[in-house]
Coordinates of C-alpha atoms in Angstrom, one line a residue:
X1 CA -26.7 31.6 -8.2
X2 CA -25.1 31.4 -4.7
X3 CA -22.2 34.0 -4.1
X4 CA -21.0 31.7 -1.9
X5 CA -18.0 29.5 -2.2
X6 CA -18.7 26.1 -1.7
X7 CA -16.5 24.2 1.2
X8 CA -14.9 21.2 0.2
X9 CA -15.7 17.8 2.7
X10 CA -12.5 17.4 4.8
X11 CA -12.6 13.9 5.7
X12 CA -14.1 12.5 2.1
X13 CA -11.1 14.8 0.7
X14 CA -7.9 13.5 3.0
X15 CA -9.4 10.1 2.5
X16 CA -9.2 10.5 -1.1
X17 CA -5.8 12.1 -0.5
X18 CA -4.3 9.6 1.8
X19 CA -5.7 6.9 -0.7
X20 CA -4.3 8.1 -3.8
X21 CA -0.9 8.4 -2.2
X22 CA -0.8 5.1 -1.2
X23 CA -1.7 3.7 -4.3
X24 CA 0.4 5.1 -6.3
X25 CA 3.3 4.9 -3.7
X26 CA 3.9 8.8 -2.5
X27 CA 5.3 9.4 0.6
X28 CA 5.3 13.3 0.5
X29 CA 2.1 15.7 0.6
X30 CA 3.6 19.0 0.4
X31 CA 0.6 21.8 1.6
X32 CA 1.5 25.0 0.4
X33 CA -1.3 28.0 1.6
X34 CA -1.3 31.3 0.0
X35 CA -3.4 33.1 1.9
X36 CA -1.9 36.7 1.2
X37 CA -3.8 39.5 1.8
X38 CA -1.3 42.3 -0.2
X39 CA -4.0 44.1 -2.4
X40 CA -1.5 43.5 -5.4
X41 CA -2.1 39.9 -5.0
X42 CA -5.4 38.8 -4.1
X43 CA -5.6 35.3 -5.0
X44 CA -5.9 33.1 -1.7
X45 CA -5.1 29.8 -3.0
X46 CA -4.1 26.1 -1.7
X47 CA -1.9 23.9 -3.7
X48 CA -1.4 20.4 -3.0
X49 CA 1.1 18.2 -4.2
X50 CA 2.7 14.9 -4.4
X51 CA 6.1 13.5 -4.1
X52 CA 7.6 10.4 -4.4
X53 CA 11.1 9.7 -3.1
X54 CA 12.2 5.5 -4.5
X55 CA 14.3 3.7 -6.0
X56 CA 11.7 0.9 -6.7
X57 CA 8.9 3.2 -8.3
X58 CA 11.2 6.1 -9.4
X59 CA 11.4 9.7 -8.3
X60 CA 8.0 11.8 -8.8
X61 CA 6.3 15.5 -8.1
X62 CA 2.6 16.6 -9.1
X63 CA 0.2 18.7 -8.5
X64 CA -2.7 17.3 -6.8
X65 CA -5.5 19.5 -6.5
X66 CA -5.4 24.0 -6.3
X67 CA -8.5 25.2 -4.9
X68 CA -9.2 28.7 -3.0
X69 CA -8.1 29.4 0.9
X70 CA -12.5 29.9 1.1
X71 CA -13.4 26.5 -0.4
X72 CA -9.9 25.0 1.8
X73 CA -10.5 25.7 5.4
X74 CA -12.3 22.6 6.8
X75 CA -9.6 20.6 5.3
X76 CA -7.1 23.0 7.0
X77 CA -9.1 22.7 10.1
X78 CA -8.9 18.5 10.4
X79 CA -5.9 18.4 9.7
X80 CA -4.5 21.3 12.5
X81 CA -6.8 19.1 14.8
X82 CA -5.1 16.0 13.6
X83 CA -1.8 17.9 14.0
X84 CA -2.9 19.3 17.6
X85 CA -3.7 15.5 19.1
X86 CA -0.1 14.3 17.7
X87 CA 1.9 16.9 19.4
X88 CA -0.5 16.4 22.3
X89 CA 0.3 12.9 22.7
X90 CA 4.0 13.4 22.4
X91 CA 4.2 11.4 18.9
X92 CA 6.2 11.6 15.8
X93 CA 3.2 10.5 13.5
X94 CA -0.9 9.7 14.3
X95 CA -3.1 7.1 13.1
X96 CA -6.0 8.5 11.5
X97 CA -9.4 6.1 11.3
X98 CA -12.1 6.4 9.3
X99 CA -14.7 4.4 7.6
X100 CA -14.0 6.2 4.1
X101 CA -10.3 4.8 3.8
X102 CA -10.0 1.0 2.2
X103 CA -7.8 0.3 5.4
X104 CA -9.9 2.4 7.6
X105 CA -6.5 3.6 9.5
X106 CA -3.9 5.7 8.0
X107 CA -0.6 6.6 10.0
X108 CA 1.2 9.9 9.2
X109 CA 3.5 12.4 10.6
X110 CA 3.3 16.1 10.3
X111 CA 6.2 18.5 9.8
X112 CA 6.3 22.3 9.2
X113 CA 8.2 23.8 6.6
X114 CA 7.6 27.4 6.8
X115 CA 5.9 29.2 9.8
X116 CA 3.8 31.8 9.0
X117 CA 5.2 34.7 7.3
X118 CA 3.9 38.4 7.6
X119 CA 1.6 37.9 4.6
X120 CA 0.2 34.6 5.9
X121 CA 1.8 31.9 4.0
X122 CA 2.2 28.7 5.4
X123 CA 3.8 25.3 4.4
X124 CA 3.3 21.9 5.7
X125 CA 4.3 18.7 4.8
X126 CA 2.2 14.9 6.1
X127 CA 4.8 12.0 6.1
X128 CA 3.4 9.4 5.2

């Protein structure tokens, strides 16, 4: 058995993500990153979840999907290039094409809740 961690696929994973959301109407993705390295709390973790903000499909908060910082950072990685070509062009929100989405374009906007903190926590938030 491999003692390494397996990497999730970053593009087949915010496809799914993006997907889901729109189906069942979410307009939040809330990214929070763990990525502590205080010896008292070792767990590097990525937690991501839903929220829905309507009136016509009611108010809404889940968790998504928790997987480890290790098996998270090509998904980190697209989206901080994603993020780096928004605030590149000047833009509020990006389109995102790909072949794995039903629409094959997705718009979203980015927007930072919490910088990075002195134990490496970080939490984003994609608009949709």
């Amino acid at each position: 058995m491999s003692s390494k961690t397996e990497k999730v696929a970053a593009e087949e994973f915010l496809a799914m993500l993006l997907q889901y959301s729109r189906d069942f109407h979410y307009n939040h993705i809330n990214f929070s990153v763990r990525l502590n390295r205080n010896p008292a709390y070792t767990r590097q973790v990525m937690n991501v979840m839903l929220k829905r903000i309507s009136k016509k499909y009611g108010d809404d908060e889940r968790l998504y999907v928790s997987m480890t910082a290790d098996e998270a950072t090509a998904i980190l990685a697209l989206i901080n290039n994603l993020k780096e070509e928004m605030f590149a062009n000047f833009s509020k929100k990006i389109t995102w094409s790909t072949d794995l989405l039903v629409r094959e374009s997705q718009e979203f906007g980015y927007r930072q809740i919490r910088e990075r903190d002195q134990y490496n926590n970080l939490e984003f938030e994609i608009l949709l």
